[in-house]
C-alpha positions as a LaTeX table, in Angstrom:
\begin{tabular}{lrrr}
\hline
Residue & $x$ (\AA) & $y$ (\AA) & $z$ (\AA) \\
\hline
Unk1 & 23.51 & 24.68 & 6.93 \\
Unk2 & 20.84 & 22.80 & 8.41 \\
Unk3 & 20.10 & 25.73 & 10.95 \\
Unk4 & 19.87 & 28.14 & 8.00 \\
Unk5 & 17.55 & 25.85 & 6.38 \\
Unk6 & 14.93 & 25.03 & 9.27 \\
Unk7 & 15.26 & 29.06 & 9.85 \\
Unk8 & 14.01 & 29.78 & 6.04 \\
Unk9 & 11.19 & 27.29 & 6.39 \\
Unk10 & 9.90 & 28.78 & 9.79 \\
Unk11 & 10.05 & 32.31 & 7.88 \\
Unk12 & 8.28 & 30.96 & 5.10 \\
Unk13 & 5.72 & 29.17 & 6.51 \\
Unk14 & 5.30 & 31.83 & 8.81 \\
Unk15 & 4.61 & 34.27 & 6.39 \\
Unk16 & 2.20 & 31.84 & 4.40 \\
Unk17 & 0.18 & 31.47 & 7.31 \\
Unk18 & $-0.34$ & 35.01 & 7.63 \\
Unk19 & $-1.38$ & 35.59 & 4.09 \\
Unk20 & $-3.79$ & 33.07 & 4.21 \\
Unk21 & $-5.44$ & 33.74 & 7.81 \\
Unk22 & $-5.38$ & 37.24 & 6.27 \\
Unk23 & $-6.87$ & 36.78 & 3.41 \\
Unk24 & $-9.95$ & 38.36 & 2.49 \\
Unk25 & $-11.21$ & 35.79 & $-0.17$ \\
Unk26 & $-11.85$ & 32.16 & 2.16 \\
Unk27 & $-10.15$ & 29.09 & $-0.03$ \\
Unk28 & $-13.30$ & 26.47 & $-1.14$ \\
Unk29 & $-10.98$ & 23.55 & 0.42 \\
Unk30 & $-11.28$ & 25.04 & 3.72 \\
Unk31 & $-14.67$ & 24.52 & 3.77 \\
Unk32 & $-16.11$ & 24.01 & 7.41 \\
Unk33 & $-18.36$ & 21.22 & 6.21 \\
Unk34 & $-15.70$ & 18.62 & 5.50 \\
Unk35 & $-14.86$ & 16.15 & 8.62 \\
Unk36 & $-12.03$ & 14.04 & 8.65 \\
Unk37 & $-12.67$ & 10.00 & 9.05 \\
Unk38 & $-10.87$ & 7.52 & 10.02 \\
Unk39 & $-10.55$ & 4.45 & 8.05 \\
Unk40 & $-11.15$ & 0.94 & 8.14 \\
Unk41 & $-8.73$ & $-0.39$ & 5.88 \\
Unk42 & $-8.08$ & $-3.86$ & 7.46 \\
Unk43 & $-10.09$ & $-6.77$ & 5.61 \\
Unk44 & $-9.86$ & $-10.15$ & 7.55 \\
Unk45 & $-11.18$ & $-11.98$ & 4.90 \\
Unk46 & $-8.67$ & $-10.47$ & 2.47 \\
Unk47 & $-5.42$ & $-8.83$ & 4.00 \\
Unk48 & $-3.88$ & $-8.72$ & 0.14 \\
Unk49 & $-6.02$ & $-6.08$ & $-0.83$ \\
Unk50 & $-4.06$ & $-3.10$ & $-1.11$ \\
Unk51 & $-5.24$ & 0.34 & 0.42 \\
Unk52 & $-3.20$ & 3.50 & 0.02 \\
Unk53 & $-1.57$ & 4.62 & 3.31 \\
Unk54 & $-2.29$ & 7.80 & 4.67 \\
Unk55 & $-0.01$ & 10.59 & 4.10 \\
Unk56 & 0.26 & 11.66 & 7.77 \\
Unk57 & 2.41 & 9.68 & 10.11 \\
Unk58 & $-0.08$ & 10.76 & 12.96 \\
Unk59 & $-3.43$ & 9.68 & 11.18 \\
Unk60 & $-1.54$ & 6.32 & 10.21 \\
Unk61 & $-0.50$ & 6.01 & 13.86 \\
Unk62 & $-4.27$ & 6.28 & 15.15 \\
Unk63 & $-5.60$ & 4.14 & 12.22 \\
Unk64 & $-2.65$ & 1.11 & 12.97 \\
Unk65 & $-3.67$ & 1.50 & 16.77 \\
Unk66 & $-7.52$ & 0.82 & 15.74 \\
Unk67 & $-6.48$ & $-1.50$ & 13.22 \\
Unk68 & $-4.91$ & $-4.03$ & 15.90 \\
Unk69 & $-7.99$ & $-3.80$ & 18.38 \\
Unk70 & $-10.21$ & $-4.86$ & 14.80 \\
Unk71 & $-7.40$ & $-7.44$ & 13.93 \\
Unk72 & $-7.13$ & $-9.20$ & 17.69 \\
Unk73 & $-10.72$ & $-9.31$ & 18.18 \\
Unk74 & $-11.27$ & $-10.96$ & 14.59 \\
Unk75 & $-8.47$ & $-13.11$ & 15.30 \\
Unk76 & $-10.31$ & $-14.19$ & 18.28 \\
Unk77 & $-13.19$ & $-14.93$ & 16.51 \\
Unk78 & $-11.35$ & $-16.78$ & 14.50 \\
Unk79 & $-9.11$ & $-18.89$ & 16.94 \\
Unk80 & $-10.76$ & $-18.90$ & 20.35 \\
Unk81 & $-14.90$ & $-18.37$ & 19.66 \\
Unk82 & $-15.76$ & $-19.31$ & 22.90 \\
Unk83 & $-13.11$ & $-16.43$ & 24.36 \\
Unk84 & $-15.79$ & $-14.32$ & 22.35 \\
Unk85 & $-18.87$ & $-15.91$ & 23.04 \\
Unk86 & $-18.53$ & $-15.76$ & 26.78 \\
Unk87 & $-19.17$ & $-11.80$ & 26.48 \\
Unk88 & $-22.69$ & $-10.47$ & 26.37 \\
Unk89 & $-23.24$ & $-9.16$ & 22.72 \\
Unk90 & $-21.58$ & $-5.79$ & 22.31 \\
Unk91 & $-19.65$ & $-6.05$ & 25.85 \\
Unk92 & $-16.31$ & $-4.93$ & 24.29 \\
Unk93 & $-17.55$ & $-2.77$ & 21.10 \\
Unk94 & $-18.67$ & $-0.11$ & 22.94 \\
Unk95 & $-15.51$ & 0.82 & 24.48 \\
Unk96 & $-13.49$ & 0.22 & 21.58 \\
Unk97 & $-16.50$ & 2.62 & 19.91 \\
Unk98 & $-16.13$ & 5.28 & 21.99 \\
Unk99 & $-11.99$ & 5.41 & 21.66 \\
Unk100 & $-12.65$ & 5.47 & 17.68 \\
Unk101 & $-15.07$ & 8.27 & 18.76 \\
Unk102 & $-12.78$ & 10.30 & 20.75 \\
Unk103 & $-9.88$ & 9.74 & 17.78 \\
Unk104 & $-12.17$ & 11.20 & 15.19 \\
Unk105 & $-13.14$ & 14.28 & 17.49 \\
Unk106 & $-9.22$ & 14.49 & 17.81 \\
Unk107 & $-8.81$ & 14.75 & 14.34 \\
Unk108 & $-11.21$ & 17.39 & 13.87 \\
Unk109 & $-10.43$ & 19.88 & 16.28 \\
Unk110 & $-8.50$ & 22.30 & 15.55 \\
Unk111 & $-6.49$ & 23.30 & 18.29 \\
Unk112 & $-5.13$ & 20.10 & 18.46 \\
Unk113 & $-4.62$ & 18.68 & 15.10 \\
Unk114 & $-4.72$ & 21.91 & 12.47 \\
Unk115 & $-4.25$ & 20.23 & 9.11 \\
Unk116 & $-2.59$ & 23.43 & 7.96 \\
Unk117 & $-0.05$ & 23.40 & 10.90 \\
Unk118 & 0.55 & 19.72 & 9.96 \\
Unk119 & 1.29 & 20.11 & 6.32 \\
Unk120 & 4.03 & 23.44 & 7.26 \\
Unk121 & 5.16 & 20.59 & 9.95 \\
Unk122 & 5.80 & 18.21 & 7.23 \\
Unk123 & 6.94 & 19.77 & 4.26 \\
Unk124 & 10.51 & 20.32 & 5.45 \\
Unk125 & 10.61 & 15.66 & 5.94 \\
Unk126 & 9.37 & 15.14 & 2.75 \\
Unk127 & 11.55 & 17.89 & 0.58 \\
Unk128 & 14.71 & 16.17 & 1.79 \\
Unk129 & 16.46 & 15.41 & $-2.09$ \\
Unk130 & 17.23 & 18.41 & $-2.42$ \\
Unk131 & 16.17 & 20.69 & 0.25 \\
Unk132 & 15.02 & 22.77 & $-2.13$ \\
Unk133 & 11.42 & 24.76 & $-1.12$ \\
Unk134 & 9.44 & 22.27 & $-3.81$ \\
Unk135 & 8.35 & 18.85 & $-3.06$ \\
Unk136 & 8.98 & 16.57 & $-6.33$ \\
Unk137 & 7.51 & 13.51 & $-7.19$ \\
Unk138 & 10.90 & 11.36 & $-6.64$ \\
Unk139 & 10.45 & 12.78 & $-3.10$ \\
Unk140 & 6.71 & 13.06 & $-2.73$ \\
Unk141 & 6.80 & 8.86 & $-3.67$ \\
Unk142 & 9.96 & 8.54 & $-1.31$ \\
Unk143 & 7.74 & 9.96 & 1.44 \\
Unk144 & 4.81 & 7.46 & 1.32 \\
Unk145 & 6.77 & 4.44 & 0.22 \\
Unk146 & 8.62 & 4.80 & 3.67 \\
Unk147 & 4.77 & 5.38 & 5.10 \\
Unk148 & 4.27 & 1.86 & 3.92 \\
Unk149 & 7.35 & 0.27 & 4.79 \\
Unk150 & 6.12 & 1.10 & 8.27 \\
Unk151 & 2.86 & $-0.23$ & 7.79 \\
Unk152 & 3.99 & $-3.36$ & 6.22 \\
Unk153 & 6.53 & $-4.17$ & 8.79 \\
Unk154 & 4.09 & $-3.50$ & 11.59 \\
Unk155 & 1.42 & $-5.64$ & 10.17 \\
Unk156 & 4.56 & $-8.50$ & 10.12 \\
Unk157 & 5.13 & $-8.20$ & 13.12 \\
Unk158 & 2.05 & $-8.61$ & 14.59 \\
Unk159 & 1.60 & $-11.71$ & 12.24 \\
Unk160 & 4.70 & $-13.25$ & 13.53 \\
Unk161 & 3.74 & $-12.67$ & 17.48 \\
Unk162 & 0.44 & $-15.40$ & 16.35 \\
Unk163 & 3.05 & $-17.58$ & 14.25 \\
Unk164 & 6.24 & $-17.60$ & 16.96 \\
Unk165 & 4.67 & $-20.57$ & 18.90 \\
Unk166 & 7.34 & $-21.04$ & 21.18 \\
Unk167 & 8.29 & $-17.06$ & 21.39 \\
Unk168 & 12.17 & $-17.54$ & 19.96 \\
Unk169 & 12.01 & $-14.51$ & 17.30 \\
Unk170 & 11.55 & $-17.03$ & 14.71 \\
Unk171 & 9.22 & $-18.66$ & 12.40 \\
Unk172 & 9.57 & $-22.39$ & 11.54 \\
Unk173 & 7.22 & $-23.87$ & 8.71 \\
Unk174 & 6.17 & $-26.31$ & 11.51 \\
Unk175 & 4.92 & $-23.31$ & 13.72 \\
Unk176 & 3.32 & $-21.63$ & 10.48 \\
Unk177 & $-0.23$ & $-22.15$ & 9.22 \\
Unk178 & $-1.56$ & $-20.48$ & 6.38 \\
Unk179 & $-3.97$ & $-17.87$ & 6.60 \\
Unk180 & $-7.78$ & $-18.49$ & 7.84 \\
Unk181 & $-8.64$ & $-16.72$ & 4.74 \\
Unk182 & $-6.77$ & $-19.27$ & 2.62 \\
Unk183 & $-7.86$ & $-22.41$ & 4.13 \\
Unk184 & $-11.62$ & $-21.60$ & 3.78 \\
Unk185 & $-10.89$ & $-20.83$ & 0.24 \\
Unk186 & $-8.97$ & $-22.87$ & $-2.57$ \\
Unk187 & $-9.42$ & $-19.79$ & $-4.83$ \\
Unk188 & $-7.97$ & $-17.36$ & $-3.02$ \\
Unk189 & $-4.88$ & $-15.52$ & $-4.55$ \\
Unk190 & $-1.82$ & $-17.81$ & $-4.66$ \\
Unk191 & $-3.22$ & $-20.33$ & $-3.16$ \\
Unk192 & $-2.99$ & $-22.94$ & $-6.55$ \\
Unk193 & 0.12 & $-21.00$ & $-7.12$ \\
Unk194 & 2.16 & $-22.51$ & $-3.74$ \\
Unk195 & 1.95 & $-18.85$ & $-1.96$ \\
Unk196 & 1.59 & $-20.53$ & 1.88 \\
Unk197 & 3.02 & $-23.62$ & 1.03 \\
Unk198 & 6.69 & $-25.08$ & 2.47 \\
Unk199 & 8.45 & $-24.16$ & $-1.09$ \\
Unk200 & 7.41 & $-20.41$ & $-0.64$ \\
Unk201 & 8.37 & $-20.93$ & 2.99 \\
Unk202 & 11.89 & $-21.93$ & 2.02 \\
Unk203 & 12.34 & $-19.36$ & $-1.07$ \\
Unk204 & 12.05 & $-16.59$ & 1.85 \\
Unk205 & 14.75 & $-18.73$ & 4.15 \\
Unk206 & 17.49 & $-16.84$ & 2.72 \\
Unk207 & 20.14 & $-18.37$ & 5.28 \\
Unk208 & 18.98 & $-21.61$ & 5.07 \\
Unk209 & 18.15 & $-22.45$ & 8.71 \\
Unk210 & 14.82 & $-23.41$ & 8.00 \\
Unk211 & 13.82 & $-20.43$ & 10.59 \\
Unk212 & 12.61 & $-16.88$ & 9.36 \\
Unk213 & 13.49 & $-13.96$ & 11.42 \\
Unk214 & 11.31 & $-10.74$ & 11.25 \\
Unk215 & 12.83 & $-9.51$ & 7.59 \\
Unk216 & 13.04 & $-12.91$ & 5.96 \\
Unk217 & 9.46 & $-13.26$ & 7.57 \\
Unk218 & 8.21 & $-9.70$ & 6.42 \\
Unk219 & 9.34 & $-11.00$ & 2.80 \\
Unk220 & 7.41 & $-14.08$ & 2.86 \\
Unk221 & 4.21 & $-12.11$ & 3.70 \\
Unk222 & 5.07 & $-9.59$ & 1.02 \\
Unk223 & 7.73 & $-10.99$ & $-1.83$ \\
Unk224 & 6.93 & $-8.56$ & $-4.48$ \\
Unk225 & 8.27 & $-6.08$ & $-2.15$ \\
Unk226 & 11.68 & $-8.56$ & $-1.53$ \\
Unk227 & 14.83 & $-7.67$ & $-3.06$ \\
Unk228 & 16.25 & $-11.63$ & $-2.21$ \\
Unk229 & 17.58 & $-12.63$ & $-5.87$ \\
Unk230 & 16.05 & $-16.42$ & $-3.92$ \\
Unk231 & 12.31 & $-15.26$ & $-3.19$ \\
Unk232 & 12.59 & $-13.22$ & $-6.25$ \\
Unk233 & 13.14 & $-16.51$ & $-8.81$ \\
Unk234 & 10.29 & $-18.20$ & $-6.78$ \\
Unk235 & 7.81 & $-15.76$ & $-8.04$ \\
Unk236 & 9.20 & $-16.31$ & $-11.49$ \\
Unk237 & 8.91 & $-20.14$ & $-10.86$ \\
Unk238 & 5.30 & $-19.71$ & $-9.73$ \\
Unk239 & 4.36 & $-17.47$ & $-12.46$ \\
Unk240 & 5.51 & $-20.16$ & $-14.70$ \\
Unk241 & 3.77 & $-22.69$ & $-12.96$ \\
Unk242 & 0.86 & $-21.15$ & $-13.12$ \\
Unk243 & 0.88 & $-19.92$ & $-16.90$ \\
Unk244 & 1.72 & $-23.15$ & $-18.09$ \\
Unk245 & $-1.52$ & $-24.70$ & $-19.13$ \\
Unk246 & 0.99 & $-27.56$ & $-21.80$ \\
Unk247 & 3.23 & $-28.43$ & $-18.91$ \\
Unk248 & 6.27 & $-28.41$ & $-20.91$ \\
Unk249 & 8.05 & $-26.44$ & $-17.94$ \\
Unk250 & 8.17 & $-22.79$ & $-19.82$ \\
Unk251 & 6.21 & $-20.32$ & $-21.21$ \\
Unk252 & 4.91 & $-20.26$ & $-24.82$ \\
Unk253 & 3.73 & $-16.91$ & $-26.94$ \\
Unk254 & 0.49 & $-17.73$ & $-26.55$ \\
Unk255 & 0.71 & $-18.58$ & $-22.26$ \\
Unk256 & 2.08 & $-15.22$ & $-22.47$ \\
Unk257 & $-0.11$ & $-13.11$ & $-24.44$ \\
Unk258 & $-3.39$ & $-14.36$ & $-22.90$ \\
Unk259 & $-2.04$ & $-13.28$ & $-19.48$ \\
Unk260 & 1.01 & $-12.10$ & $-18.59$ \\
Unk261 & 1.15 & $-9.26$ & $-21.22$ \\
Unk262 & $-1.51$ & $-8.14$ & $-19.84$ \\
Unk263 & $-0.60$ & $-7.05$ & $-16.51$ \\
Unk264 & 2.94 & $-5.90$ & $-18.27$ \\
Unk265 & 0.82 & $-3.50$ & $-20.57$ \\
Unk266 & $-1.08$ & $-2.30$ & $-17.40$ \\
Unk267 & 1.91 & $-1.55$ & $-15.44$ \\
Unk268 & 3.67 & 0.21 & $-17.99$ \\
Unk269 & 0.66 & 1.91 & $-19.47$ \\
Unk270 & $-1.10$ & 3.34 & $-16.50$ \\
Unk271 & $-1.56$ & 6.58 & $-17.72$ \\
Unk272 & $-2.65$ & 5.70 & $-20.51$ \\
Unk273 & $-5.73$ & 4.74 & $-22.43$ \\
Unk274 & $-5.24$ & 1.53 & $-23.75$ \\
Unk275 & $-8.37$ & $-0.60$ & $-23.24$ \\
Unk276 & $-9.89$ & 0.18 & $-26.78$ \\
Unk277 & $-7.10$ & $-1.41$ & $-28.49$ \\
Unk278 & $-8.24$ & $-4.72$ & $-30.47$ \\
Unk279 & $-6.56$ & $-8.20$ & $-29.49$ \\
Unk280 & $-4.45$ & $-7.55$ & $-33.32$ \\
Unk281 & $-3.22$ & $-4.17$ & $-32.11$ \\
Unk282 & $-1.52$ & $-5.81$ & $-29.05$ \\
Unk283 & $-0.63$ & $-8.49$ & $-30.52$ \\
Unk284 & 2.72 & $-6.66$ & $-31.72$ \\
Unk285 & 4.18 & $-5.43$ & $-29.04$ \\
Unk286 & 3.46 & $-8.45$ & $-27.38$ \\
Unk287 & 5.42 & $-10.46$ & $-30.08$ \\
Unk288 & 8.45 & $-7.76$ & $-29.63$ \\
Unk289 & 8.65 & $-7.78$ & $-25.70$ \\
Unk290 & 8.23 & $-11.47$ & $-25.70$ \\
Unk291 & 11.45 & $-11.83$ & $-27.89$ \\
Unk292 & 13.43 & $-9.35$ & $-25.89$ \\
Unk293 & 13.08 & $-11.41$ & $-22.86$ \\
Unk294 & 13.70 & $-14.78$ & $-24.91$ \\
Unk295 & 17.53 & $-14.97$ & $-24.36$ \\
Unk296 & 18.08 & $-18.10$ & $-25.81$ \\
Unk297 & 15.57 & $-17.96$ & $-28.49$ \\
Unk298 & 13.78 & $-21.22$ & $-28.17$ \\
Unk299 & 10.59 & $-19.10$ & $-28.24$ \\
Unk300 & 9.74 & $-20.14$ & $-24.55$ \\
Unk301 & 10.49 & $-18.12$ & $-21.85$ \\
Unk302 & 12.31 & $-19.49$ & $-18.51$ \\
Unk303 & 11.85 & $-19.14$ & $-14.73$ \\
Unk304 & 15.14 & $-16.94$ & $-15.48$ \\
Unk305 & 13.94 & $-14.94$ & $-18.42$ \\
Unk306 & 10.90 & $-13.79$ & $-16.64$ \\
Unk307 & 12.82 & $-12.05$ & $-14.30$ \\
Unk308 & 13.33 & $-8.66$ & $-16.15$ \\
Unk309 & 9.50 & $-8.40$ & $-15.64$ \\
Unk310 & 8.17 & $-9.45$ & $-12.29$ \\
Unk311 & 8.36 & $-6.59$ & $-10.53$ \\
Unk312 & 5.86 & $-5.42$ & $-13.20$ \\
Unk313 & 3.26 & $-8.95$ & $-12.59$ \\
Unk314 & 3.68 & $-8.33$ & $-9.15$ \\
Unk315 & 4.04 & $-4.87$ & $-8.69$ \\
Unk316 & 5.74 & $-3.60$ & $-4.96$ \\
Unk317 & 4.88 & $-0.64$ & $-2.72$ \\
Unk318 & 7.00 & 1.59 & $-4.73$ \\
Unk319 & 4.41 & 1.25 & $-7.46$ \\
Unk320 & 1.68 & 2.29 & $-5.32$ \\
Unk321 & 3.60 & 4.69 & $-3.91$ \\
Unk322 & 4.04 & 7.03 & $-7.25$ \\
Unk323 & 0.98 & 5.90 & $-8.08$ \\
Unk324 & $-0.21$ & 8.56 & $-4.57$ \\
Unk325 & 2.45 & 10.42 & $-5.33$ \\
Unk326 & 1.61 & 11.28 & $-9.30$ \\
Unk327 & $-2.25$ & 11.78 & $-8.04$ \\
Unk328 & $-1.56$ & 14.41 & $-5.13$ \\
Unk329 & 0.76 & 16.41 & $-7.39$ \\
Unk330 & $-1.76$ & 16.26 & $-10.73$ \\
Unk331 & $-4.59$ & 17.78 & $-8.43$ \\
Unk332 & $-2.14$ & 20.17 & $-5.93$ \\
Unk333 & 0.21 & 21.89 & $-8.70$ \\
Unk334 & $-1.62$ & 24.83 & $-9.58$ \\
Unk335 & 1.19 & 26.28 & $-11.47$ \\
Unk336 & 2.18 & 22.82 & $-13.23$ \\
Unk337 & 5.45 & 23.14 & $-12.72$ \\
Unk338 & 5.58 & 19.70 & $-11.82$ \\
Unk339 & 6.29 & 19.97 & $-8.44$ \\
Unk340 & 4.52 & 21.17 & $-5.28$ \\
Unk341 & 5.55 & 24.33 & $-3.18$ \\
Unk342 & 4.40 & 24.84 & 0.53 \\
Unk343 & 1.27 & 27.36 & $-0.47$ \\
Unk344 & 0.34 & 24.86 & $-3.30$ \\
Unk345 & 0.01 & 22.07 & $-0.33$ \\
Unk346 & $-1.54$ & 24.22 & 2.34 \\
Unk347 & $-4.08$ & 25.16 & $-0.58$ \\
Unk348 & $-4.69$ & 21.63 & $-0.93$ \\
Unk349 & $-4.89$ & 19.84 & 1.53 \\
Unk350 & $-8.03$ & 17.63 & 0.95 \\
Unk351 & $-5.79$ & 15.93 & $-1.75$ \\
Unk352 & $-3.11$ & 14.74 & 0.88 \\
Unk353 & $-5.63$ & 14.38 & 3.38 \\
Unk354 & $-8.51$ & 12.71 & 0.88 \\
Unk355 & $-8.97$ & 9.29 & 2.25 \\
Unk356 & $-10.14$ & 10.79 & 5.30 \\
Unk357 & $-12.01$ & 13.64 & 4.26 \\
Unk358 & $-16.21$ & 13.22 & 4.09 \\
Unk359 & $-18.79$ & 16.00 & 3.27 \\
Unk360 & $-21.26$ & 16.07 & 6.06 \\
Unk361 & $-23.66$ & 17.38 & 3.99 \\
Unk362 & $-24.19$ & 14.04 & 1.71 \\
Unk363 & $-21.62$ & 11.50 & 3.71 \\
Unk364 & $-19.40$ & 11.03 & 0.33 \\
Unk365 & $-15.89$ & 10.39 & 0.77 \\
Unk366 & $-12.91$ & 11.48 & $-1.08$ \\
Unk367 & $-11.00$ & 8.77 & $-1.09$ \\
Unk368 & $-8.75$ & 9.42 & $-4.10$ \\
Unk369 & $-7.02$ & 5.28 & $-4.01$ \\
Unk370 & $-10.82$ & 5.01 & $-6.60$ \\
Unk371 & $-9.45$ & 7.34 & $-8.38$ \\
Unk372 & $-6.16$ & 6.01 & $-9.39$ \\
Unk373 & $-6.55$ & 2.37 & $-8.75$ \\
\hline
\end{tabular}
């Protein structure tokens, strides 16, 4: 079956590719103008920030690869100035320069990395439930969320190489220090909240050894993307913590409405226009979700009663993930079927390709993560 499959794709594709380099009309989205750039989507200063990863393994290979050169020399910078410092000014750039150089040329030639060759290449991965010939959105948001996993876990890992003092394969809270970025600044996300701190440290221990190996490690870095029930009711504890402006241990209507419904309503309402509606309009709904999730009807909600909704306050890659997935597919489905067929994505391919994509002509970039951020 699968033989008969890959042999229906090579026809099709086949015969796609001849229609279009046959074609006597030239498609506006091939335009010759448009370069593709690589991105700099690493931030030192703030790592939380979340960028959309790119759609092709290959470009998210050659970004993570320039990543890690920007992320070891800022850690350098960081840790060991005088490592830095003992290089004339620009010793090391230029080489690292040139390599981004030579990626970029990569990118753009066409013999060796033909975006339309790429996107026949891939289609076949990413329509794997079913194999059907149309690329859903369960699939399309299946697709990047395992982009991400990859670029979360390789981010970890590179964390945990600083943080493994004695090289072991684990993490004690002894060997871990919080982030430069957090240290320098008391504001910083989580940082009044406990993220960093020895109780966060623990709520990711989910053995109880007091170690963290790589995916009990990878959890603490990222716990709205955990699925531990342990790390999971220590974000509910922290939102509480840090919602609680009476310190009676819980959550009143009011704690909850200027705050927390908030980022519900954003989550759920996404597509939607919602910001013109007056503080008495949401006032309602507030009211109703906040008494669904009171269990016990006290009219204050628990660490435990929160938990129906943190995925929501703290929203994981899969969010983000249909988030890319829902944007590609509103601006590739010509037919609006709802799904995407191989033409529809060869006809496209600035959308899956956007974040890299610059006109020449005026240097703008369409980088659609502006779009549906």
């Amino acid at each position: 079956m699968g033989k008969v499959s890959a042999i229906i794709y090579i026809a099709v594709a086949l015969l796609i590719l001849f229609l279009i380099s046959h074609s006597p009309k030239k498609h506006p989205n091939h335009s010759r103008h448009r370069r593709l750039k690589l991105r700099s989507s690493f931030s030192f200063s703030n790592p939380t920030h979340h960028e959309p990863v790119a759609f092709d393994p290959l470009v998210a290979d050659i970004e993570r690869r320039r990543e890690d050169r920007q992320w070891e020399k800022q850690y350098l910078e960081h840790t060991h100035p005088e490592l830095v410092n003992d290089h004339a000014p620009g010793h090391e750039s230029q080489p690292e320069w040139e390599d981004f150089m030579n990626a970029e040329d990569y990118l753009n030639d066409e013999d060796k990395f033909n975006v339309t060759n790429r996107l026949v290449m891939l289609f076949p991965k990413i329509d794997a439930d079913p194999a059907d010939g149309f690329v859903t959105e369960n699939e399309l948001t299946e697709w990047h969320l395992q982009q991400a996993a990859k670029e979360v876990l390789h981010r970890s890992m590179r964390e945990m190489e600083v943080h493994d003092k004695n090289h072991d394969g684990f993490v004690s809270f002894a060997e871990y220090e919080p982030p430069t970025w957090v240290k320098n600044d008391n504001n910083s996300f989580g940082y009044d909240m406990g993220w960093w701190k020895e109780e966060h440290f623990n709520a990711s221990d989910v053995n109880g050894d007091g170690l963290l190996n790589i995916t009990e490690f990878n959890d603490f870095l990222h716990p709205s993307d955990s699925k531990s029930p342990k790390l999971l009711h220590w974000l509910c504890k922290e939102e509480v913590r840090e919602r609680d402006t009476d310190r009676d241990g819980k959550v009143n209507f009011d704690e909850f409405f200027h705050g927390l419904f908030d980022l519900v309503r954003n989550y759920d309402e996404e597509d939607h226009n919602s910001s013109h509606l007056s503080h008495d309009s949401l006032e309602s709904p507030a009211r109703r979700l906040f008494s669904q999730l009171d269990k016990d009807g006290d009219r204050l909600l628990s660490e435990e009663e929160l938990l129906p909704i943190i995925g929501k306050i703290h929203p994981s890659e899969r969010y983000y993930a249909k988030q890319q997935a829902d944007y590609i597919i509103s601006q590739a489905d010509s037919d609006k079927d709802g799904r995407l067929s191989l033409l529809e994505m060869i006809e496209n391919p600035y959308v899956f390709y956007s974040a890299i994509f610059s006109e020449d002509e005026d240097d703008d970039d369409y980088e659609y993560h502006d779009e549906f951020r």
